[in-house]
PDB file of C-alpha atoms in Angstrom:
ATOM      1  CA  UNK A   1       0.000   0.000   0.000  1.00  0.00           C
ATOM      2  CA  UNK A   2       1.788   3.139  -1.209  1.00  0.00           C
ATOM      3  CA  UNK A   3       1.529   6.166   1.065  1.00  0.00           C
ATOM      4  CA  UNK A   4       2.482   9.833   1.051  1.00  0.00           C
ATOM      5  CA  UNK A   5       5.019  10.425   3.821  1.00  0.00           C
ATOM      6  CA  UNK A   6       6.550  13.876   4.230  1.00  0.00           C
ATOM      7  CA  UNK A   7       9.754  14.302   6.265  1.00  0.00           C
ATOM      8  CA  UNK A   8       9.228  13.797   9.990  1.00  0.00           C
ATOM      9  CA  UNK A   9       6.092  11.644   9.772  1.00  0.00           C
ATOM     10  CA  UNK A  10       6.825   8.090  10.911  1.00  0.00           C
ATOM     11  CA  UNK A  11       7.656   5.796   7.992  1.00  0.00           C
ATOM     12  CA  UNK A  12       5.747   2.473   7.907  1.00  0.00           C
ATOM     13  CA  UNK A  13       8.332  -0.232   8.614  1.00  0.00           C
ATOM     14  CA  UNK A  14       8.763  -3.558  10.408  1.00  0.00           C
ATOM     15  CA  UNK A  15       6.552  -2.779  13.387  1.00  0.00           C
ATOM     16  CA  UNK A  16       3.847  -1.431  11.077  1.00  0.00           C
ATOM     17  CA  UNK A  17       3.974  -4.611   8.978  1.00  0.00           C
ATOM     18  CA  UNK A  18       3.673  -6.834  12.054  1.00  0.00           C
ATOM     19  CA  UNK A  19       0.680  -4.855  13.309  1.00  0.00           C
ATOM     20  CA  UNK A  20      -0.960  -4.954   9.861  1.00  0.00           C
ATOM     21  CA  UNK A  21      -0.686  -8.756   9.924  1.00  0.00           C
ATOM     22  CA  UNK A  22      -2.339  -8.888  13.343  1.00  0.00           C
ATOM     23  CA  UNK A  23      -5.081  -6.548  12.136  1.00  0.00           C
ATOM     24  CA  UNK A  24      -5.714  -8.771   9.100  1.00  0.00           C
ATOM     25  CA  UNK A  25      -6.369 -11.728  11.437  1.00  0.00           C
ATOM     26  CA  UNK A  26      -9.106  -9.889  13.315  1.00  0.00           C
ATOM     27  CA  UNK A  27     -12.702 -10.464  12.248  1.00  0.00           C
ATOM     28  CA  UNK A  28     -14.390  -7.079  11.867  1.00  0.00           C
ATOM     29  CA  UNK A  29     -18.168  -6.981  11.702  1.00  0.00           C
ATOM     30  CA  UNK A  30     -19.567  -4.608   9.048  1.00  0.00           C
ATOM     31  CA  UNK A  31     -19.534  -1.093  10.444  1.00  0.00           C
ATOM     32  CA  UNK A  32     -17.301  -1.957  13.403  1.00  0.00           C
ATOM     33  CA  UNK A  33     -15.863   1.141  15.058  1.00  0.00           C
ATOM     34  CA  UNK A  34     -12.059   1.214  14.992  1.00  0.00           C
ATOM     35  CA  UNK A  35      -9.464   3.658  16.329  1.00  0.00           C
ATOM     36  CA  UNK A  36      -5.806   3.965  15.356  1.00  0.00           C
ATOM     37  CA  UNK A  37      -3.660   5.820  17.892  1.00  0.00           C
ATOM     38  CA  UNK A  38      -0.426   7.578  16.837  1.00  0.00           C
ATOM     39  CA  UNK A  39      -1.586   7.030  13.265  1.00  0.00           C
ATOM     40  CA  UNK A  40       1.326   8.655  11.387  1.00  0.00           C
ATOM     41  CA  UNK A  41       0.619   8.060   7.702  1.00  0.00           C
ATOM     42  CA  UNK A  42      -2.754   6.494   8.553  1.00  0.00           C
ATOM     43  CA  UNK A  43      -1.884   3.126   7.013  1.00  0.00           C
ATOM     44  CA  UNK A  44      -3.470   1.032   9.790  1.00  0.00           C
ATOM     45  CA  UNK A  45      -6.659   3.085   9.915  1.00  0.00           C
ATOM     46  CA  UNK A  46      -6.954   2.902   6.131  1.00  0.00           C
ATOM     47  CA  UNK A  47      -6.522  -0.886   6.232  1.00  0.00           C
ATOM     48  CA  UNK A  48      -9.449  -1.090   8.676  1.00  0.00           C
ATOM     49  CA  UNK A  49     -11.570   1.301   6.595  1.00  0.00           C
ATOM     50  CA  UNK A  50     -11.007  -0.758   3.446  1.00  0.00           C
ATOM     51  CA  UNK A  51     -12.552  -3.713   5.262  1.00  0.00           C
ATOM     52  CA  UNK A  52     -15.738  -1.790   5.947  1.00  0.00           C
ATOM     53  CA  UNK A  53     -14.975  -0.428   9.408  1.00  0.00           C
ATOM     54  CA  UNK A  54     -16.030   3.004  10.581  1.00  0.00           C
ATOM     55  CA  UNK A  55     -12.440   4.030  11.117  1.00  0.00           C
ATOM     56  CA  UNK A  56     -10.995   6.883  13.161  1.00  0.00           C
ATOM     57  CA  UNK A  57      -7.322   7.892  13.233  1.00  0.00           C
ATOM     58  CA  UNK A  58      -5.712  10.082  15.895  1.00  0.00           C
ATOM     59  CA  UNK A  59      -2.352  11.808  16.159  1.00  0.00           C
ATOM     60  CA  UNK A  60      -0.970  14.719  18.147  1.00  0.00           C
ATOM     61  CA  UNK A  61       1.055  16.089  15.218  1.00  0.00           C
ATOM     62  CA  UNK A  62      -0.464  18.389  12.621  1.00  0.00           C
ATOM     63  CA  UNK A  63       1.746  16.952   9.867  1.00  0.00           C
ATOM     64  CA  UNK A  64       0.618  13.398  10.609  1.00  0.00           C
ATOM     65  CA  UNK A  65      -3.058  14.408  10.635  1.00  0.00           C
ATOM     66  CA  UNK A  66      -2.693  16.131   7.267  1.00  0.00           C
ATOM     67  CA  UNK A  67      -0.765  13.158   5.881  1.00  0.00           C
ATOM     68  CA  UNK A  68      -3.388  10.634   7.007  1.00  0.00           C
ATOM     69  CA  UNK A  69      -6.146  12.729   5.435  1.00  0.00           C
ATOM     70  CA  UNK A  70      -4.228  12.966   2.146  1.00  0.00           C
ATOM     71  CA  UNK A  71      -3.618   9.214   2.102  1.00  0.00           C
ATOM     72  CA  UNK A  72      -7.309   8.552   2.789  1.00  0.00           C
ATOM     73  CA  UNK A  73      -8.184  10.692  -0.226  1.00  0.00           C
ATOM     74  CA  UNK A  74      -5.682   8.880  -2.410  1.00  0.00           C
ATOM     75  CA  UNK A  75      -7.057   5.496  -1.338  1.00  0.00           C
ATOM     76  CA  UNK A  76     -10.658   6.811  -1.593  1.00  0.00           C
ATOM     77  CA  UNK A  77     -11.372   5.673   1.937  1.00  0.00           C
ATOM     78  CA  UNK A  78     -13.879   7.077   4.380  1.00  0.00           C
ATOM     79  CA  UNK A  79     -11.682   7.944   7.361  1.00  0.00           C
ATOM     80  CA  UNK A  80     -12.201  10.329  10.264  1.00  0.00           C
ATOM     81  CA  UNK A  81      -8.872  11.884  11.291  1.00  0.00           C
ATOM     82  CA  UNK A  82      -8.656  13.860  14.539  1.00  0.00           C
ATOM     83  CA  UNK A  83      -5.789  15.700  16.167  1.00  0.00           C
ATOM     84  CA  UNK A  84      -4.970  15.393  19.849  1.00  0.00           C
ATOM     85  CA  UNK A  85      -3.168  13.528  22.603  1.00  0.00           C
ATOM     86  CA  UNK A  86      -3.853   9.790  22.202  1.00  0.00           C
ATOM     87  CA  UNK A  87      -7.615   9.190  22.722  1.00  0.00           C
ATOM     88  CA  UNK A  88      -8.415  12.657  24.098  1.00  0.00           C
ATOM     89  CA  UNK A  89     -10.147  13.776  20.855  1.00  0.00           C
ATOM     90  CA  UNK A  90     -12.599  10.841  21.104  1.00  0.00           C
ATOM     91  CA  UNK A  91     -13.237  10.954  24.849  1.00  0.00           C
ATOM     92  CA  UNK A  92     -16.467   9.175  25.740  1.00  0.00           C
ATOM     93  CA  UNK A  93     -16.532   7.040  22.583  1.00  0.00           C
ATOM     94  CA  UNK A  94     -16.079   3.262  22.589  1.00  0.00           C
ATOM     95  CA  UNK A  95     -14.411   1.214  19.865  1.00  0.00           C
ATOM     96  CA  UNK A  96     -14.560  -2.428  18.846  1.00  0.00           C
ATOM     97  CA  UNK A  97     -10.910  -2.444  17.772  1.00  0.00           C
ATOM     98  CA  UNK A  98      -8.041  -0.133  18.726  1.00  0.00           C
ATOM     99  CA  UNK A  99      -4.599  -0.306  17.104  1.00  0.00           C
ATOM    100  CA  UNK A 100      -1.525   1.511  18.403  1.00  0.00           C
ATOM    101  CA  UNK A 101       2.056   1.861  17.190  1.00  0.00           C
ATOM    102  CA  UNK A 102       3.298   4.503  19.642  1.00  0.00           C
ATOM    103  CA  UNK A 103       6.833   5.787  20.176  1.00  0.00           C
ATOM    104  CA  UNK A 104       8.590   3.162  22.345  1.00  0.00           C
ATOM    105  CA  UNK A 105      12.367   3.573  21.896  1.00  0.00           C
ATOM    106  CA  UNK A 106      14.271   4.160  25.168  1.00  0.00           C
ATOM    107  CA  UNK A 107      16.117   7.480  25.070  1.00  0.00           C
ATOM    108  CA  UNK A 108      18.651   9.237  27.297  1.00  0.00           C
ATOM    109  CA  UNK A 109      16.130  12.014  27.975  1.00  0.00           C
ATOM    110  CA  UNK A 110      13.419  11.257  30.497  1.00  0.00           C
ATOM    111  CA  UNK A 111      10.792  13.411  28.811  1.00  0.00           C
ATOM    112  CA  UNK A 112       9.249  12.936  25.371  1.00  0.00           C
ATOM    113  CA  UNK A 113      10.422  15.386  22.702  1.00  0.00           C
ATOM    114  CA  UNK A 114       8.029  18.279  22.148  1.00  0.00           C
ATOM    115  CA  UNK A 115       8.776  18.379  18.434  1.00  0.00           C
ATOM    116  CA  UNK A 116      11.150  17.312  15.690  1.00  0.00           C
ATOM    117  CA  UNK A 117      11.655  13.894  14.077  1.00  0.00           C
ATOM    118  CA  UNK A 118      12.611  12.190  17.375  1.00  0.00           C
ATOM    119  CA  UNK A 119       9.039  12.651  18.521  1.00  0.00           C
ATOM    120  CA  UNK A 120       8.179   9.726  16.254  1.00  0.00           C
ATOM    121  CA  UNK A 121      10.186   7.206  18.289  1.00  0.00           C
ATOM    122  CA  UNK A 122      11.655   8.554  21.572  1.00  0.00           C
ATOM    123  CA  UNK A 123       9.589   7.599  24.637  1.00  0.00           C
ATOM    124  CA  UNK A 124      11.603   8.471  27.722  1.00  0.00           C
ATOM    125  CA  UNK A 125      14.302   6.673  29.671  1.00  0.00           C
ATOM    126  CA  UNK A 126      12.565   3.286  29.628  1.00  0.00           C
ATOM    127  CA  UNK A 127      10.554   3.724  26.408  1.00  0.00           C
ATOM    128  CA  UNK A 128       7.257   3.556  28.286  1.00  0.00           C
ATOM    129  CA  UNK A 129       5.943   7.126  28.383  1.00  0.00           C
ATOM    130  CA  UNK A 130       3.224   6.350  25.829  1.00  0.00           C
ATOM    131  CA  UNK A 131       2.894   2.611  26.487  1.00  0.00           C
ATOM    132  CA  UNK A 132       1.904   3.080  30.132  1.00  0.00           C
ATOM    133  CA  UNK A 133      -0.641   5.748  29.248  1.00  0.00           C
ATOM    134  CA  UNK A 134      -2.221   3.552  26.569  1.00  0.00           C
ATOM    135  CA  UNK A 135      -2.455   0.643  29.004  1.00  0.00           C
ATOM    136  CA  UNK A 136      -4.266   2.828  31.543  1.00  0.00           C
ATOM    137  CA  UNK A 137      -6.589   4.379  28.960  1.00  0.00           C
ATOM    138  CA  UNK A 138      -7.501   1.204  27.062  1.00  0.00           C
ATOM    139  CA  UNK A 139     -10.517   0.105  29.142  1.00  0.00           C
ATOM    140  CA  UNK A 140     -12.167   3.513  28.690  1.00  0.00           C
ATOM    141  CA  UNK A 141     -11.999   3.403  24.880  1.00  0.00           C
ATOM    142  CA  UNK A 142     -12.807  -0.280  24.316  1.00  0.00           C
ATOM    143  CA  UNK A 143     -16.352  -1.530  23.903  1.00  0.00           C
ATOM    144  CA  UNK A 144     -17.273  -4.747  25.739  1.00  0.00           C
ATOM    145  CA  UNK A 145     -15.277  -7.530  24.075  1.00  0.00           C
ATOM    146  CA  UNK A 146     -13.299  -4.852  22.246  1.00  0.00           C
ATOM    147  CA  UNK A 147      -9.741  -5.631  21.174  1.00  0.00           C
ATOM    148  CA  UNK A 148      -6.532  -3.621  21.541  1.00  0.00           C
ATOM    149  CA  UNK A 149      -3.593  -4.450  19.247  1.00  0.00           C
ATOM    150  CA  UNK A 150      -0.392  -2.811  20.468  1.00  0.00           C
ATOM    151  CA  UNK A 151       3.105  -3.159  18.977  1.00  0.00           C
ATOM    152  CA  UNK A 152       6.338  -2.465  20.845  1.00  0.00           C
ATOM    153  CA  UNK A 153       9.997  -3.470  21.185  1.00  0.00           C
ATOM    154  CA  UNK A 154      11.372  -5.968  23.664  1.00  0.00           C
ATOM    155  CA  UNK A 155      13.656  -3.160  24.893  1.00  0.00           C
ATOM    156  CA  UNK A 156      10.682  -1.282  26.341  1.00  0.00           C
ATOM    157  CA  UNK A 157       9.354  -3.993  28.628  1.00  0.00           C
ATOM    158  CA  UNK A 158       6.883  -6.485  27.185  1.00  0.00           C
ATOM    159  CA  UNK A 159       6.187  -8.017  30.600  1.00  0.00           C
ATOM    160  CA  UNK A 160       5.451  -4.578  32.013  1.00  0.00           C
ATOM    161  CA  UNK A 161       2.879  -3.956  29.276  1.00  0.00           C
ATOM    162  CA  UNK A 162       1.183  -7.297  29.852  1.00  0.00           C
ATOM    163  CA  UNK A 163       1.059  -6.671  33.604  1.00  0.00           C
ATOM    164  CA  UNK A 164      -0.343  -3.155  33.143  1.00  0.00           C
ATOM    165  CA  UNK A 165      -3.071  -4.300  30.763  1.00  0.00           C
ATOM    166  CA  UNK A 166      -4.063  -7.165  33.045  1.00  0.00           C
ATOM    167  CA  UNK A 167      -4.105  -4.816  36.034  1.00  0.00           C
ATOM    168  CA  UNK A 168      -6.512  -2.633  34.039  1.00  0.00           C
ATOM    169  CA  UNK A 169      -8.894  -5.593  33.733  1.00  0.00           C
ATOM    170  CA  UNK A 170      -8.025  -6.760  30.212  1.00  0.00           C
ATOM    171  CA  UNK A 171      -7.063 -10.232  29.015  1.00  0.00           C
ATOM    172  CA  UNK A 172      -3.679  -9.727  27.364  1.00  0.00           C
ATOM    173  CA  UNK A 173      -1.156 -11.938  25.568  1.00  0.00           C
ATOM    174  CA  UNK A 174       1.524 -11.741  22.899  1.00  0.00           C
ATOM    175  CA  UNK A 175       0.180 -12.860  19.507  1.00  0.00           C
ATOM    176  CA  UNK A 176       3.050 -12.050  17.129  1.00  0.00           C
ATOM    177  CA  UNK A 177       6.827 -11.739  17.277  1.00  0.00           C
ATOM    178  CA  UNK A 178       9.535 -10.639  14.892  1.00  0.00           C
ATOM    179  CA  UNK A 179      13.307 -10.226  15.338  1.00  0.00           C
ATOM    180  CA  UNK A 180      14.864  -7.517  13.186  1.00  0.00           C
ATOM    181  CA  UNK A 181      18.218  -5.696  12.980  1.00  0.00           C
ATOM    182  CA  UNK A 182      18.681  -2.314  14.601  1.00  0.00           C
ATOM    183  CA  UNK A 183      18.044   0.646  12.335  1.00  0.00           C
ATOM    184  CA  UNK A 184      20.036   3.853  12.292  1.00  0.00           C
ATOM    185  CA  UNK A 185      18.640   5.315  15.537  1.00  0.00           C
ATOM    186  CA  UNK A 186      18.887   2.076  17.514  1.00  0.00           C
ATOM    187  CA  UNK A 187      22.437   1.405  16.274  1.00  0.00           C
ATOM    188  CA  UNK A 188      23.543   4.859  17.407  1.00  0.00           C
ATOM    189  CA  UNK A 189      22.245   4.046  20.915  1.00  0.00           C
ATOM    190  CA  UNK A 190      23.473   0.454  21.077  1.00  0.00           C
ATOM    191  CA  UNK A 191      26.290   1.147  23.560  1.00  0.00           C
ATOM    192  CA  UNK A 192      23.883   3.080  25.785  1.00  0.00           C
ATOM    193  CA  UNK A 193      21.470   0.133  25.645  1.00  0.00           C
ATOM    194  CA  UNK A 194      24.334  -2.167  26.668  1.00  0.00           C
ATOM    195  CA  UNK A 195      25.311   0.031  29.624  1.00  0.00           C
ATOM    196  CA  UNK A 196      21.714   0.010  30.833  1.00  0.00           C
ATOM    197  CA  UNK A 197      21.442  -3.765  30.444  1.00  0.00           C
ATOM    198  CA  UNK A 198      18.689  -3.529  27.850  1.00  0.00           C
ATOM    199  CA  UNK A 199      20.677  -5.696  25.410  1.00  0.00           C
ATOM    200  CA  UNK A 200      23.570  -8.105  25.782  1.00  0.00           C
ATOM    201  CA  UNK A 201      26.997  -6.828  24.656  1.00  0.00           C
ATOM    202  CA  UNK A 202      27.288  -6.942  20.882  1.00  0.00           C
ATOM    203  CA  UNK A 203      23.555  -7.387  20.302  1.00  0.00           C
ATOM    204  CA  UNK A 204      22.273  -5.369  17.373  1.00  0.00           C
ATOM    205  CA  UNK A 205      18.796  -6.824  16.999  1.00  0.00           C
ATOM    206  CA  UNK A 206      15.491  -6.285  18.758  1.00  0.00           C
ATOM    207  CA  UNK A 207      12.345  -8.352  19.048  1.00  0.00           C
ATOM    208  CA  UNK A 208       9.100  -6.676  18.073  1.00  0.00           C
ATOM    209  CA  UNK A 209       5.885  -8.015  19.576  1.00  0.00           C
ATOM    210  CA  UNK A 210       2.183  -7.423  19.080  1.00  0.00           C
ATOM    211  CA  UNK A 211       0.118  -7.655  22.247  1.00  0.00           C
ATOM    212  CA  UNK A 212      -3.593  -8.412  21.963  1.00  0.00           C
ATOM    213  CA  UNK A 213      -5.754  -7.298  24.875  1.00  0.00           C
ATOM    214  CA  UNK A 214      -9.499  -7.916  25.173  1.00  0.00           C
ATOM    215  CA  UNK A 215     -11.966  -6.133  27.399  1.00  0.00           C
ATOM    216  CA  UNK A 216     -14.314  -8.702  28.975  1.00  0.00           C
ATOM    217  CA  UNK A 217     -18.020  -8.408  28.230  1.00  0.00           C
ATOM    218  CA  UNK A 218     -19.920  -6.646  30.978  1.00  0.00           C
ATOM    219  CA  UNK A 219     -23.246  -8.013  29.747  1.00  0.00           C
ATOM    220  CA  UNK A 220     -23.909 -11.524  28.343  1.00  0.00           C
ATOM    221  CA  UNK A 221     -26.049  -9.891  25.650  1.00  0.00           C
ATOM    222  CA  UNK A 222     -23.112  -7.915  24.247  1.00  0.00           C
ATOM    223  CA  UNK A 223     -22.237  -8.975  20.717  1.00  0.00           C
ATOM    224  CA  UNK A 224     -18.539  -8.851  19.743  1.00  0.00           C
ATOM    225  CA  UNK A 225     -17.579  -6.739  16.752  1.00  0.00           C
ATOM    226  CA  UNK A 226     -13.892  -7.635  16.854  1.00  0.00           C
ATOM    227  CA  UNK A 227     -13.375 -11.171  18.132  1.00  0.00           C
ATOM    228  CA  UNK A 228     -10.731 -13.872  18.123  1.00  0.00           C
ATOM    229  CA  UNK A 229      -7.972 -13.948  15.556  1.00  0.00           C
ATOM    230  CA  UNK A 230      -9.600 -15.868  12.724  1.00  0.00           C
ATOM    231  CA  UNK A 231      -9.492 -15.425   8.934  1.00  0.00           C
ATOM    232  CA  UNK A 232     -11.343 -12.324   7.797  1.00  0.00           C
ATOM    233  CA  UNK A 233     -14.399 -12.607   5.630  1.00  0.00           C
ATOM    234  CA  UNK A 234     -13.351  -9.463   3.778  1.00  0.00           C
ATOM    235  CA  UNK A 235      -9.956  -9.613   2.071  1.00  0.00           C
ATOM    236  CA  UNK A 236      -7.606  -6.697   2.540  1.00  0.00           C
ATOM    237  CA  UNK A 237      -7.954  -5.923  -1.150  1.00  0.00           C
ATOM    238  CA  UNK A 238     -11.690  -5.238  -0.916  1.00  0.00           C
ATOM    239  CA  UNK A 239     -12.916  -2.193  -2.838  1.00  0.00           C
ATOM    240  CA  UNK A 240     -12.479   0.937  -0.697  1.00  0.00           C
ATOM    241  CA  UNK A 241     -15.431   3.038   0.317  1.00  0.00           C
ATOM    242  CA  UNK A 242     -15.796   6.721  -0.480  1.00  0.00           C
ATOM    243  CA  UNK A 243     -13.787   9.390   1.319  1.00  0.00           C
ATOM    244  CA  UNK A 244     -15.166  11.254   4.315  1.00  0.00           C
ATOM    245  CA  UNK A 245     -12.869  14.203   3.646  1.00  0.00           C
ATOM    246  CA  UNK A 246     -13.440  16.702   0.785  1.00  0.00           C
ATOM    247  CA  UNK A 247     -13.349  14.797  -2.483  1.00  0.00           C
ATOM    248  CA  UNK A 248     -10.174  14.807  -4.533  1.00  0.00           C
ATOM    249  CA  UNK A 249      -9.009  12.823  -7.490  1.00  0.00           C
ATOM    250  CA  UNK A 250      -6.235  10.292  -6.886  1.00  0.00           C
ATOM    251  CA  UNK A 251      -2.832  11.912  -6.938  1.00  0.00           C
ATOM    252  CA  UNK A 252      -4.124  15.460  -6.433  1.00  0.00           C
ATOM    253  CA  UNK A 253      -3.402  15.656  -2.717  1.00  0.00           C
ATOM    254  CA  UNK A 254      -0.418  17.786  -1.771  1.00  0.00           C
ATOM    255  CA  UNK A 255       2.192  16.452   0.672  1.00  0.00           C
ATOM    256  CA  UNK A 256       1.691  17.489   4.265  1.00  0.00           C
ATOM    257  CA  UNK A 257       3.548  20.386   5.835  1.00  0.00           C
ATOM    258  CA  UNK A 258       6.527  19.836   8.102  1.00  0.00           C
ATOM    259  CA  UNK A 259       4.782  21.128  11.207  1.00  0.00           C
ATOM    260  CA  UNK A 260       5.058  19.230  14.495  1.00  0.00           C
ATOM    261  CA  UNK A 261       5.826  15.618  13.765  1.00  0.00           C
ATOM    262  CA  UNK A 262       4.226  12.509  15.171  1.00  0.00           C
ATOM    263  CA  UNK A 263       5.328   9.332  16.807  1.00  0.00           C
ATOM    264  CA  UNK A 264       4.860   4.061  13.882  1.00  0.00           C
ATOM    265  CA  UNK A 265      -3.215 -12.329   6.034  1.00  0.00           C
ATOM    266  CA  UNK A 266      -6.330 -13.421   5.697  1.00  0.00           C
ATOM    267  CA  UNK A 267      -6.414 -17.223   5.765  1.00  0.00           C
ATOM    268  CA  UNK A 268      -3.844 -17.717   8.508  1.00  0.00           C
ATOM    269  CA  UNK A 269      -4.544 -19.834  11.533  1.00  0.00           C
ATOM    270  CA  UNK A 270      -4.721 -18.210  14.968  1.00  0.00           C
ATOM    271  CA  UNK A 271      -1.298 -17.300  16.336  1.00  0.00           C
ATOM    272  CA  UNK A 272      -0.159 -19.640  19.140  1.00  0.00           C
ATOM    273  CA  UNK A 273       0.830 -18.451  22.559  1.00  0.00           C
ATOM    274  CA  UNK A 274       4.316 -16.886  22.716  1.00  0.00           C
ATOM    275  CA  UNK A 275       5.947 -19.867  24.391  1.00  0.00           C
ATOM    276  CA  UNK A 276       4.881 -21.992  21.406  1.00  0.00           C
ATOM    277  CA  UNK A 277       6.039 -19.564  18.749  1.00  0.00           C
ATOM    278  CA  UNK A 278       9.692 -18.469  18.763  1.00  0.00           C
ATOM    279  CA  UNK A 279       9.349 -15.765  16.125  1.00  0.00           C
ATOM    280  CA  UNK A 280       7.722 -14.530  12.944  1.00  0.00           C
ATOM    281  CA  UNK A 281       8.904 -12.656   9.905  1.00  0.00           C
ATOM    282  CA  UNK A 282       6.658 -10.028   8.364  1.00  0.00           C
ATOM    283  CA  UNK A 283       6.220 -10.411   4.591  1.00  0.00           C
ATOM    284  CA  UNK A 284       6.310  -6.698   3.855  1.00  0.00           C
ATOM    285  CA  UNK A 285       9.620  -5.064   3.000  1.00  0.00           C
ATOM    286  CA  UNK A 286       9.464  -1.681   4.678  1.00  0.00           C
ATOM    287  CA  UNK A 287      12.280   0.792   5.178  1.00  0.00           C
ATOM    288  CA  UNK A 288      13.911   0.677   8.599  1.00  0.00           C
ATOM    289  CA  UNK A 289      14.360   4.158  10.072  1.00  0.00           C
ATOM    290  CA  UNK A 290      14.793   3.612  13.803  1.00  0.00           C
TER     291      UNK A 290
END
């Protein structure tokens, strides 16, 4: 799926591909309400919209919001794009499926960058500034039996994410894994990672994981819109629906401005528990920038 991506907006890469695979395994009922946090180019929200979901994308950066809207026009998808801090722009709404590829790279600074390209990946000293907030906020944005799909690096504490989601009342487990080489940013910090004990000496790879968390039904009569990971009835190549933003012919959208920048198969069997599955390789070849 080709996307407009101006400088500073997070480039779809290995973590995006892994999350797209997990999304493709979810069964979405027609008209299911979906939310993509830290949307960047909007690729995950567009993938949900092309399967008939009522999709919403959120990002704190103006450039990412503009980029996602342009890409929705180009793909002729109906997509609501809102600007704000995580789920703040949709406070009070509930979603059947929430996807999130937030910044999660540990950084020497303890605070998240307020602007610039590093805002797309830096997430504080332990990489958890956004992860912890998403874990706390998830129950409030998920409908009963709603699903959260969250991707992160092993360097930013997978066990901590699982524990936080379970403490929030969700059923959480790892459903996908992928080992990949460090990109430019991670390689530049490799010695710092070693000194902190985040990687063994000489290690220049990280494991990416997708965590799937489900909010239990509060009422036996609730009907799931996004349920267990089973083959989708609607292939990812289904004809896109019309755009919810002002109409434009394909290719006429201008690239987004460089204002404040943002933070990241049907037919497969369900993914086994992590102890049964040592790793997975995403089929998409996406440029590594971190």
